[in-house]
Each structure stands twice: as structure tokens, then as C-alpha cells.
PDB file of N, CA and C and ligand atoms in Angstrom:
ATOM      1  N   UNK T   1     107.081  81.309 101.983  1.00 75.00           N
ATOM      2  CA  UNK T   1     108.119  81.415 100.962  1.00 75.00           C
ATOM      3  C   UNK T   1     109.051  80.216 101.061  1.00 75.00           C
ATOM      4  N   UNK T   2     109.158  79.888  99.690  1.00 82.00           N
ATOM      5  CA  UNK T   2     110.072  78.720  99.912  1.00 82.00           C
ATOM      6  C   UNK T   2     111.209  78.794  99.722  1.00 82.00           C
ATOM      7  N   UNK T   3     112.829  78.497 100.795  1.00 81.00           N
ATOM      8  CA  UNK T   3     113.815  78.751 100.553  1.00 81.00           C
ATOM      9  C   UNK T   3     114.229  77.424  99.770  1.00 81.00           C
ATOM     10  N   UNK T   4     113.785  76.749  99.580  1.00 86.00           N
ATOM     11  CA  UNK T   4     114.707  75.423  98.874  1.00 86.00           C
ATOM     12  C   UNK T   4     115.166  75.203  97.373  1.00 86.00           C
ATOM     13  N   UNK T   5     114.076  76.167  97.114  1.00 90.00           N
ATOM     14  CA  UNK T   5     114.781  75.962  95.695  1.00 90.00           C
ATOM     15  C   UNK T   5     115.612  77.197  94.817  1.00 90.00           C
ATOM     16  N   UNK T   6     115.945  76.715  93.907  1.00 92.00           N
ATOM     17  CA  UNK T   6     117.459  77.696  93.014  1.00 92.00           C
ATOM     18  C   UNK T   6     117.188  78.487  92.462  1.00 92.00           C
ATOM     19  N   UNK T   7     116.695  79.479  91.782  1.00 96.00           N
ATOM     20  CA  UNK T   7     116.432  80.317  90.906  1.00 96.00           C
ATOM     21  C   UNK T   7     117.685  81.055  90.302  1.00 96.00           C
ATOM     22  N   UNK T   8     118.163  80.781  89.096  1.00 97.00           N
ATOM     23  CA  UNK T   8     119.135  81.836  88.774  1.00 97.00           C
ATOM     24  C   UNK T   8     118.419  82.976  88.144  1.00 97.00           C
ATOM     25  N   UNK T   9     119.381  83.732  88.088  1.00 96.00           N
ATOM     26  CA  UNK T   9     119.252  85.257  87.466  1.00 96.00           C
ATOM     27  C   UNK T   9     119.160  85.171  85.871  1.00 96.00           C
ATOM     28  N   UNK T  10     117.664  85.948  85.662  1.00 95.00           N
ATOM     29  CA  UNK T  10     117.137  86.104  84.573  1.00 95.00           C
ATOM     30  C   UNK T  10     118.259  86.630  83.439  1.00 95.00           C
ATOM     31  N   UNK T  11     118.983  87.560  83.497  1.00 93.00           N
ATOM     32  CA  UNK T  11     119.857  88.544  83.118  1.00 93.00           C
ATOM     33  C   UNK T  11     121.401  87.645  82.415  1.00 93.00           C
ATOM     34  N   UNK T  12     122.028  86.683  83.738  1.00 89.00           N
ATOM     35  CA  UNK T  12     122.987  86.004  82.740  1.00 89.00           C
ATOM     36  C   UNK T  12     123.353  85.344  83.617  1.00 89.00           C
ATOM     37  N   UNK T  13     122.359  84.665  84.271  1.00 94.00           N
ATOM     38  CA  UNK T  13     121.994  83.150  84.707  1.00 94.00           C
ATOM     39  C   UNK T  13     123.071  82.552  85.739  1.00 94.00           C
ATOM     40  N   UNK T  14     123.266  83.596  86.347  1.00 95.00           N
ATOM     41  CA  UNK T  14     123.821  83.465  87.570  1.00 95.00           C
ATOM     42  C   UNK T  14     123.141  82.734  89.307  1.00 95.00           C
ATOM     43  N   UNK T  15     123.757  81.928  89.735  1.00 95.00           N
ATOM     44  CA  UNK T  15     122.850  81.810  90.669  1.00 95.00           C
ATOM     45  C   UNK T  15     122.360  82.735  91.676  1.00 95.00           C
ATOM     46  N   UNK T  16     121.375  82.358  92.150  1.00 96.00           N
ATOM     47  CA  UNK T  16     120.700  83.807  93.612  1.00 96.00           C
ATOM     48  C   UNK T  16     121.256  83.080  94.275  1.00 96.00           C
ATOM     49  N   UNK T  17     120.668  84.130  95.747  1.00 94.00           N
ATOM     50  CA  UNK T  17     120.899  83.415  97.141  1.00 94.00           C
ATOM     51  C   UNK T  17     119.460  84.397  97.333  1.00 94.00           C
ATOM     52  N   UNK T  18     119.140  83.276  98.682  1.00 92.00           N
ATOM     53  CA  UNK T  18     117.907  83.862  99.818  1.00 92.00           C
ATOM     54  C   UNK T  18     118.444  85.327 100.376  1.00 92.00           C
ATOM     55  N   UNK T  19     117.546  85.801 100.662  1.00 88.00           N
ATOM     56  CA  UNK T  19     118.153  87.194 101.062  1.00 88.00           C
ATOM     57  C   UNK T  19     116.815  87.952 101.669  1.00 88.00           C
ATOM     58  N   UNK T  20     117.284  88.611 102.549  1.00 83.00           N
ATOM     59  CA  UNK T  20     115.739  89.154 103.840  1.00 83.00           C
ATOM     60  C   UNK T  20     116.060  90.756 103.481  1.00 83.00           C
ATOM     61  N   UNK T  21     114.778  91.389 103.117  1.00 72.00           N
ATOM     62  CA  UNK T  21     115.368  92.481 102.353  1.00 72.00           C
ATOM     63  C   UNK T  21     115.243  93.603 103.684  1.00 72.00           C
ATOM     64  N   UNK T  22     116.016  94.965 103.517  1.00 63.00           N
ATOM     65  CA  UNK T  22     116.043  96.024 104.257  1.00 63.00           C
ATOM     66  C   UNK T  22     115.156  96.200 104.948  1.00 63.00           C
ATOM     67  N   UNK T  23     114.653  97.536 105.335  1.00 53.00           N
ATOM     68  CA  UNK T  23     113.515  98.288 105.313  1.00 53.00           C
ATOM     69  C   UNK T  23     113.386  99.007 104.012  1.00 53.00           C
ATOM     70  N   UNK T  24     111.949  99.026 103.822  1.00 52.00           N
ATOM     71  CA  UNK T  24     111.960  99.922 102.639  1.00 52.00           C
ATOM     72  C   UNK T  24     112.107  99.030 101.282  1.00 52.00           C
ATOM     73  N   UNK T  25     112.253  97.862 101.293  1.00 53.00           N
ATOM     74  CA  UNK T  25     111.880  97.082 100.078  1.00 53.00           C
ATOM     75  C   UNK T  25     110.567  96.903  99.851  1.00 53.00           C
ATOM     76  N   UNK T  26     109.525  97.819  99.504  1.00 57.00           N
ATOM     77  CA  UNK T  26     108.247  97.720  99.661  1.00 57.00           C
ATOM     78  C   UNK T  26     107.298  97.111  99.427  1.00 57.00           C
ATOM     79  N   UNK T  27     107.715  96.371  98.765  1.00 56.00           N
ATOM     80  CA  UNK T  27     106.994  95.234  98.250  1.00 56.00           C
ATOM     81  C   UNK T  27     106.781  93.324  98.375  1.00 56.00           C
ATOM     82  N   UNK T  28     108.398  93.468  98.990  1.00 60.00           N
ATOM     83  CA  UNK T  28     108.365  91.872  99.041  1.00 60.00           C
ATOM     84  C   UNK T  28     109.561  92.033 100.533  1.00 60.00           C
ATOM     85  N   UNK T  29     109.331  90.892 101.447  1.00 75.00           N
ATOM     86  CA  UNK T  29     109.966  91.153 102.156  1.00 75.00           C
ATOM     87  C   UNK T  29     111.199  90.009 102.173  1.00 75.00           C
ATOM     88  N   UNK T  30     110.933  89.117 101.655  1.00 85.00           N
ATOM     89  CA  UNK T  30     111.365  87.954 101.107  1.00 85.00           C
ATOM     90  C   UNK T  30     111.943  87.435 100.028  1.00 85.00           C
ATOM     91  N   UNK T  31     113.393  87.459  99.658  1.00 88.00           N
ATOM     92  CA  UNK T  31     113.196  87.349  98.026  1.00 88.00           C
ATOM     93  C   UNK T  31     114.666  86.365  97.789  1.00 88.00           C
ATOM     94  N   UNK T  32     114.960  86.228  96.321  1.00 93.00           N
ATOM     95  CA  UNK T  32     116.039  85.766  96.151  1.00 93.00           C
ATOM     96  C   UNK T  32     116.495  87.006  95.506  1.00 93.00           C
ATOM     97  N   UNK T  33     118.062  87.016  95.333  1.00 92.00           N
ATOM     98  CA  UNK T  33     118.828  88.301  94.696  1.00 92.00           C
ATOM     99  C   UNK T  33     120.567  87.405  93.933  1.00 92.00           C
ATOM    100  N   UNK T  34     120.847  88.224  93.028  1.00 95.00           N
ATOM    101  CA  UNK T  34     121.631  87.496  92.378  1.00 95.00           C
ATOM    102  C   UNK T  34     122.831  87.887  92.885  1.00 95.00           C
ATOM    103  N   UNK T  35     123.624  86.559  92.996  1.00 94.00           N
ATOM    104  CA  UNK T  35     124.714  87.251  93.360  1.00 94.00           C
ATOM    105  C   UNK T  35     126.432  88.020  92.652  1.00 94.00           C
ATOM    106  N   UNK T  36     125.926  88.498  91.469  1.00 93.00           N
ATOM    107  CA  UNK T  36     126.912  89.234  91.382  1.00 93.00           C
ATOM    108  C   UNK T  36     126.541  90.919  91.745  1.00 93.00           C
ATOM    109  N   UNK T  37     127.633  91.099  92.128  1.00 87.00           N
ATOM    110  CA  UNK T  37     127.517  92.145  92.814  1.00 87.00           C
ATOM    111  C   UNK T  37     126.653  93.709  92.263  1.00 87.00           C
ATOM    112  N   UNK T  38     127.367  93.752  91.433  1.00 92.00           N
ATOM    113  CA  UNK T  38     126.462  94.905  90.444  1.00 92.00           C
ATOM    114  C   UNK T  38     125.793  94.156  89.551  1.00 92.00           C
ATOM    115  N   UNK T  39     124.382  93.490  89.594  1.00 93.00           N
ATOM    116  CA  UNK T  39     123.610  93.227  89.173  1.00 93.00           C
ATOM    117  C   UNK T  39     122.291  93.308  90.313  1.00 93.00           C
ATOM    118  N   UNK T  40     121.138  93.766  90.064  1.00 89.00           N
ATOM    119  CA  UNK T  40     120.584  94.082  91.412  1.00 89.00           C
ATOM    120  C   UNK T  40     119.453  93.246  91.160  1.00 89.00           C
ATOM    121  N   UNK T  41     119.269  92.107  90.136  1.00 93.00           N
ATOM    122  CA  UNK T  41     117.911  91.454  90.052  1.00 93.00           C
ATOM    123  C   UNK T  41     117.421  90.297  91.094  1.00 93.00           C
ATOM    124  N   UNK T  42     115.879  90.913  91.220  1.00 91.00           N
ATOM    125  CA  UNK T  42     115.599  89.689  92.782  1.00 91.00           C
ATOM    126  C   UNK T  42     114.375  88.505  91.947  1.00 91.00           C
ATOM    127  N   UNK T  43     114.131  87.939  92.364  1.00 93.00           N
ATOM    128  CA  UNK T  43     113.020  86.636  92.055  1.00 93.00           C
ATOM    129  C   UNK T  43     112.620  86.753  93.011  1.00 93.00           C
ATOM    130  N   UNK T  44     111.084  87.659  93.208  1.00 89.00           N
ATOM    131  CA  UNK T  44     110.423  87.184  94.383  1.00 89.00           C
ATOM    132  C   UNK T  44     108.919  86.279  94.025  1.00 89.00           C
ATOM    133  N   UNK T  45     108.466  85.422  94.871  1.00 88.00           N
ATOM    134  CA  UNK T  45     107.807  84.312  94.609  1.00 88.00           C
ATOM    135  C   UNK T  45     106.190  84.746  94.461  1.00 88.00           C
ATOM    136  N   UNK T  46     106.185  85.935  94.726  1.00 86.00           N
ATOM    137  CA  UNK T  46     104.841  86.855  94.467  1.00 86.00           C
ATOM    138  C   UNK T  46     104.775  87.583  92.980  1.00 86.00           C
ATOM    139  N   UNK T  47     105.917  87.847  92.655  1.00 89.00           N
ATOM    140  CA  UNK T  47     106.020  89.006  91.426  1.00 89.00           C
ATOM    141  C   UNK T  47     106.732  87.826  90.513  1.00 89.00           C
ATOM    142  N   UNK T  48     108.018  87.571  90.714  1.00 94.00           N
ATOM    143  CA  UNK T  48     109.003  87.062  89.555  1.00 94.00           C
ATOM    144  C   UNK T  48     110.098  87.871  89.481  1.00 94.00           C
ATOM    145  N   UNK T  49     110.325  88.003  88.564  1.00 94.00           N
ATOM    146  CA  UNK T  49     112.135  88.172  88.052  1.00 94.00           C
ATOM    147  C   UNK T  49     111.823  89.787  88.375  1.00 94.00           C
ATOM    148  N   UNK T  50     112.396  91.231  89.289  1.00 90.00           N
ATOM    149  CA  UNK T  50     112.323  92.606  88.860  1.00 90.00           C
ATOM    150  C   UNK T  50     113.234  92.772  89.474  1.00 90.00           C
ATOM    151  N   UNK T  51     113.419  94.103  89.105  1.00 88.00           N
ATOM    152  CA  UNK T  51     114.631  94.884  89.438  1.00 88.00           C
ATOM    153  C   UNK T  51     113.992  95.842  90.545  1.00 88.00           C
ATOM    154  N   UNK T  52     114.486  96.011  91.562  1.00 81.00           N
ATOM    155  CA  UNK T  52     113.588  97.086  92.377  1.00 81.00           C
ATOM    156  C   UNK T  52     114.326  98.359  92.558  1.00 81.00           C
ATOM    157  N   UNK T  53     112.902  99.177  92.372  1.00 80.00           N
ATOM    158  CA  UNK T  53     114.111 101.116  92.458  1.00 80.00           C
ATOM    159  C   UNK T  53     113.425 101.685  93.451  1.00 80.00           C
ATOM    160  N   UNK T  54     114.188 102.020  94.402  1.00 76.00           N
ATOM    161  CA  UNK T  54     113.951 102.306  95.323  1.00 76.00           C
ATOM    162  C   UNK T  54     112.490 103.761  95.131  1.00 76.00           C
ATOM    163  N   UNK T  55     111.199 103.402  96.283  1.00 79.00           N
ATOM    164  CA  UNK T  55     110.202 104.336  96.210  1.00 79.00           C
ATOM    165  C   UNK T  55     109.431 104.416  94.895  1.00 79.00           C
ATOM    166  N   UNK T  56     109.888 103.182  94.396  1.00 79.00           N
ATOM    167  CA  UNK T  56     108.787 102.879  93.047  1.00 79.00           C
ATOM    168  C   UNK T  56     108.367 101.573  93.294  1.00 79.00           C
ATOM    169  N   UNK T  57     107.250 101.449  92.594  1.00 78.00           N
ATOM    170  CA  UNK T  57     106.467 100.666  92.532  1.00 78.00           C
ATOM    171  C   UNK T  57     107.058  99.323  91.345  1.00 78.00           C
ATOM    172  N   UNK T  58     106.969  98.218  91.711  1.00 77.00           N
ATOM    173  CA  UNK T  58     107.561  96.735  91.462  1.00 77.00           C
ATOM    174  C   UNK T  58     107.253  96.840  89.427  1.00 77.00           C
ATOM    175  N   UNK T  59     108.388  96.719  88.723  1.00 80.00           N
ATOM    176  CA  UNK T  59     108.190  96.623  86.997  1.00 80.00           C
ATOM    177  C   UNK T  59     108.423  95.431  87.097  1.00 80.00           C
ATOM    178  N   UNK T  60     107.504  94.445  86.509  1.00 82.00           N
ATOM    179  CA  UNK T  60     107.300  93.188  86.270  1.00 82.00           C
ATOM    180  C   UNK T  60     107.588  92.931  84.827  1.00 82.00           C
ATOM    181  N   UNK T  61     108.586  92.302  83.759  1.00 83.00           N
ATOM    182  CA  UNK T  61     108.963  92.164  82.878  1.00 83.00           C
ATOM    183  C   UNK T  61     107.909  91.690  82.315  1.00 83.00           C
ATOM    184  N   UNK T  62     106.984  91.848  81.260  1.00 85.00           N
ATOM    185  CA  UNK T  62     106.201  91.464  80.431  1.00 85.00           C
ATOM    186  C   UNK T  62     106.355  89.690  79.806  1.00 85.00           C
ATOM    187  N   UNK T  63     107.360  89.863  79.860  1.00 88.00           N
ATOM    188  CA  UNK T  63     107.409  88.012  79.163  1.00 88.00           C
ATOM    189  C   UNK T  63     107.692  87.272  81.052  1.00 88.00           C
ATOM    190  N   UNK T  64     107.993  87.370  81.697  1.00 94.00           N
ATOM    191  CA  UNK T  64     107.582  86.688  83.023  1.00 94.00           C
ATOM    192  C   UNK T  64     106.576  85.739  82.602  1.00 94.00           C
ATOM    193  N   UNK T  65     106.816  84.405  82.651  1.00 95.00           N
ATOM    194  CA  UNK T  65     106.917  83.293  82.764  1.00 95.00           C
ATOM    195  C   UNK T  65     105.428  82.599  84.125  1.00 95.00           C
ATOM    196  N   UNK T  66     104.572  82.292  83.374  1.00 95.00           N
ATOM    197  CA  UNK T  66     103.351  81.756  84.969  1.00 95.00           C
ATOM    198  C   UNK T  66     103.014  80.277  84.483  1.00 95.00           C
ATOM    199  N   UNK T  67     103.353  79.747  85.594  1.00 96.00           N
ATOM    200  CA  UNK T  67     102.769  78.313  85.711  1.00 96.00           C
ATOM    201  C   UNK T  67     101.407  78.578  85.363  1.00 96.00           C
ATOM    202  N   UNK T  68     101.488  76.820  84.509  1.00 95.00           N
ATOM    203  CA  UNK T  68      99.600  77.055  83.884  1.00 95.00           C
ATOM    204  C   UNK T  68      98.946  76.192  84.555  1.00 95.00           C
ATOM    205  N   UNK T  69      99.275  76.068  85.627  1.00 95.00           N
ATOM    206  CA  UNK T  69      98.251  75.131  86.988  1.00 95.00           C
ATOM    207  C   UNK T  69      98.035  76.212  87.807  1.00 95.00           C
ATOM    208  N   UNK T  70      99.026  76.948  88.654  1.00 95.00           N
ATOM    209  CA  UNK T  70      98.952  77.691  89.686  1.00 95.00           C
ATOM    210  C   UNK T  70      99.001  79.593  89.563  1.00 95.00           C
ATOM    211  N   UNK T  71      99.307  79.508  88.157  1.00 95.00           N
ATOM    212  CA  UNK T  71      99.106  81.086  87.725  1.00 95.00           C
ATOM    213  C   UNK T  71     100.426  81.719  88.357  1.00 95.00           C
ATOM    214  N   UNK T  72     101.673  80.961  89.009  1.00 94.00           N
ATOM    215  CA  UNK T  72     102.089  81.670  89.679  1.00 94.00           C
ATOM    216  C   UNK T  72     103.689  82.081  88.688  1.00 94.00           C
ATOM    217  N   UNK T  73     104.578  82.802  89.460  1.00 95.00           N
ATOM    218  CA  UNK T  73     105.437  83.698  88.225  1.00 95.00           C
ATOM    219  C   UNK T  73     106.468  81.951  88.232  1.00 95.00           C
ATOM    220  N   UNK T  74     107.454  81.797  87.465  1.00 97.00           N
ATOM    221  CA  UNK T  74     108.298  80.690  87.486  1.00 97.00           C
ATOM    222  C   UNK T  74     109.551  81.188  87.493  1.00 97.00           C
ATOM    223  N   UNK T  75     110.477  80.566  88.114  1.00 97.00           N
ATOM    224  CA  UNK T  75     112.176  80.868  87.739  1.00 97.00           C
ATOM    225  C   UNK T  75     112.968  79.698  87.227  1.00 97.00           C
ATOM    226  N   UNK T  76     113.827  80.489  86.684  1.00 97.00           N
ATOM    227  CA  UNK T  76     114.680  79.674  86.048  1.00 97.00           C
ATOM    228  C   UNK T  76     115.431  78.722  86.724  1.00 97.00           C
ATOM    229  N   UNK T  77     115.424  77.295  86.464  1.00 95.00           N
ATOM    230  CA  UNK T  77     115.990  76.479  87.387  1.00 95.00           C
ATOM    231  C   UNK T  77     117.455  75.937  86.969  1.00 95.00           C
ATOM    232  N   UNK T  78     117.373  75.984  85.658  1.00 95.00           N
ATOM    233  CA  UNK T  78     118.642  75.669  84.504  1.00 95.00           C
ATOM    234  C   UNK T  78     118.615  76.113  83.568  1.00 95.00           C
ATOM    235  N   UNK T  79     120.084  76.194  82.925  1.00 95.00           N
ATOM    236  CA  UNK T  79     120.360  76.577  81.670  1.00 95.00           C
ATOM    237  C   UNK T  79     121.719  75.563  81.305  1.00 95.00           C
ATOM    238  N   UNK T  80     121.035  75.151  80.006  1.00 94.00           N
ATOM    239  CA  UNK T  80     121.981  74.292  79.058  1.00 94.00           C
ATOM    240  C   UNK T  80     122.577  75.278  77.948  1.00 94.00           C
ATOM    241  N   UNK T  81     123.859  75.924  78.686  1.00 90.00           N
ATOM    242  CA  UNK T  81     124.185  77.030  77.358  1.00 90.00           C
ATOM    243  C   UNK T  81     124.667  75.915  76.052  1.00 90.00           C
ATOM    244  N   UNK T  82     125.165  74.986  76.278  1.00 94.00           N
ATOM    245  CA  UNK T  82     125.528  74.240  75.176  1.00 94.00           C
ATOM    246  C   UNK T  82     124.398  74.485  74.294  1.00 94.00           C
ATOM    247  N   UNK T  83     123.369  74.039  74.121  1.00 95.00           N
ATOM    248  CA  UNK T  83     122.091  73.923  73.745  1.00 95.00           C
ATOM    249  C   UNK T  83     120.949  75.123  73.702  1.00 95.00           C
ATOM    250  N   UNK T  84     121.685  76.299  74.367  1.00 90.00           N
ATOM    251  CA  UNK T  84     120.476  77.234  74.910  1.00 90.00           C
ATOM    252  C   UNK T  84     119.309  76.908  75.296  1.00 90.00           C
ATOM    253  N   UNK T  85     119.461  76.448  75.990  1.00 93.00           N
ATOM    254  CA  UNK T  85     117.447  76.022  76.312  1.00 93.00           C
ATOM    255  C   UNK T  85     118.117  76.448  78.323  1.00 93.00           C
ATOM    256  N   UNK T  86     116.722  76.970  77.855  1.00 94.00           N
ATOM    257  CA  UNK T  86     116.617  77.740  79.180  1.00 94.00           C
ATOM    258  C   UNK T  86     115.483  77.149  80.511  1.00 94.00           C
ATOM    259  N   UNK T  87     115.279  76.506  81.103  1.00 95.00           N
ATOM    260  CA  UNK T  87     114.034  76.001  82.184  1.00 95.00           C
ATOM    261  C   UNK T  87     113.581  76.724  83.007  1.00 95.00           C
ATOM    262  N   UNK T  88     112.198  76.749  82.982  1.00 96.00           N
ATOM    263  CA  UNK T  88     111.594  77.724  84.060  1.00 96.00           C
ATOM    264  C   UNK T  88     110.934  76.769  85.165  1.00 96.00           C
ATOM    265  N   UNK T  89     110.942  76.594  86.064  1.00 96.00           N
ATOM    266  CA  UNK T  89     109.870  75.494  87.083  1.00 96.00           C
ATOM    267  C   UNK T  89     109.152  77.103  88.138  1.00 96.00           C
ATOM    268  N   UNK T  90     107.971  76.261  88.431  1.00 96.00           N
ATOM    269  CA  UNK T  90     107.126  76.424  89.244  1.00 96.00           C
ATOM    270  C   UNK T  90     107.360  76.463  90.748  1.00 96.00           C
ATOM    271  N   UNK T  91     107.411  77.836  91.524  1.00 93.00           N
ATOM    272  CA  UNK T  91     107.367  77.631  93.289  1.00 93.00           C
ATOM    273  C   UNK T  91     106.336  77.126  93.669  1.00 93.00           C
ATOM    274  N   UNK T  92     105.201  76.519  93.552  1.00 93.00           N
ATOM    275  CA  UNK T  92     104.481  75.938  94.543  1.00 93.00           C
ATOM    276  C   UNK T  92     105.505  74.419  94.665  1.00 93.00           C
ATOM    277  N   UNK T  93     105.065  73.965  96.125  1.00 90.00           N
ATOM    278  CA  UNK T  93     105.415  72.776  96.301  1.00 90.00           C
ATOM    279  C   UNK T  93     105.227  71.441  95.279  1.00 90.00           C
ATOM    280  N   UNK T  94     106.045  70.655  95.165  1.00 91.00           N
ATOM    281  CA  UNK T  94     105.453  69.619  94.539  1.00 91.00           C
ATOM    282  C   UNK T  94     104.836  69.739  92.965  1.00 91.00           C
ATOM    283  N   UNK T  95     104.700  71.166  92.352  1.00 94.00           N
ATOM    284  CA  UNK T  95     104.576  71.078  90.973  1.00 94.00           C
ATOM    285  C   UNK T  95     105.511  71.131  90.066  1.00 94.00           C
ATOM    286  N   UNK T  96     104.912  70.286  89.294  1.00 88.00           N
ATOM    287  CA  UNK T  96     106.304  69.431  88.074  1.00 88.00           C
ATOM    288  C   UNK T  96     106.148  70.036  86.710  1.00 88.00           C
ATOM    289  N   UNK T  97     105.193  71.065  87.014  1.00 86.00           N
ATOM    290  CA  UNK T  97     105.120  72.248  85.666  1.00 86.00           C
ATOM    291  C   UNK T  97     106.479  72.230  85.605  1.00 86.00           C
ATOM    292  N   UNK T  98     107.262  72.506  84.083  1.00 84.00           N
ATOM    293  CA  UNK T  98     107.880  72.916  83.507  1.00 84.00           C
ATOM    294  C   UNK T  98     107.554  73.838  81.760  1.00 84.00           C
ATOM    295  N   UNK T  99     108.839  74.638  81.590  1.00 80.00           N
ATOM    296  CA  UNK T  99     109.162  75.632  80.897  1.00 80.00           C
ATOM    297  C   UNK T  99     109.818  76.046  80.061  1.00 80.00           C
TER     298      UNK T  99
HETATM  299 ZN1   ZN I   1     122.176  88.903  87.708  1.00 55.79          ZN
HETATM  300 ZN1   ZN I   2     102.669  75.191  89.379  1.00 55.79          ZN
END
């Protein structure tokens, strides 16, 4: 998992932070999470943008975003609200896919 790069929050583009989840996050053990407080959305680098409820199984937002080299989910790296345009990049290393 790669901690280096930014992912903001799908929801209203807040930045994450790295974050090592509980016990009982069942699915990812690794993730980013946004940081406002009552907002509970994570970016993990296996799934993408979800919300996790506890003892359920991972809802993956249907428009989730996959690099078309590596198939893998993308996060948002920027947003130009002036402009609305929104950027998605690619977690593998070194790919310059953009979104
Ligand atoms: Zn958020
Ligand atoms: Zn890629």
C-alpha cells in the first residue's frame, strides 16, 4: 500500500489521511479516511472510494473510477472548483493515467 500519495474525499473533496484500521474493518486493513469528522468515507487501494458499515460487506459506488492500464480503482488527486473539473490518478507506482 502506498502511503505517498493524496486522495481526497469523494463526497466534498476534503483531504484524507493514512489511517490503520481497528479490528473488525473486514476488509481492508489499510486505508485512507477523510478527515472531517462526521464523514466516514475511506479510499482503500483494493476497492476505492466506500463507506464501511460495520459486519457488512464493502458497497463499492458504481461510477468508481479504474485505471485503463492497471484495472485498478483511482482517487481523486484534485479539484479545480473554479472550473469543476475533478482528477482522478492511478495508485500503482509511476502511472501517469489520468481522469
Ligand atoms: Zn468526506
Ligand atoms: Zn494505472
Amino acid at each position: 500500500m502506498r502511503i505517498d500519495i493524496l486522495p481526497l474525499c469523494d463526497q466534498h473533496y476534503r483531504t484524507m489521511e493514512f489511517s490503520i484500521a481497528p479490528h473488525n474493518f473486514n476488509y481492508s486493513i489499510e486505508y485512507f479516511r477523510c478527515t472531517d469528522k462526521f464523514c466516514h468515507r475511506c479510499f482503500s487501494e483494493s476497492l476505492g472510494y466506500v463507506t464501511p458499515i460495520k459486519d457488512a460487506p464493502p458497497l463499492v459506488s458504481a461510477n468508481q473510477r479504474r485505471c485503463e492500464k492497471h484495472g485498478r480503482p483511482m482517487f481523486i488527486s484534485s479539484v479545480d472548483r473554479q472550473r469543476n473539473v475533478v482528477r482522478f490518478a492511478c495508485p500503482e507506482e509511476g502511472c501517469r493515467e489520468e481522469a
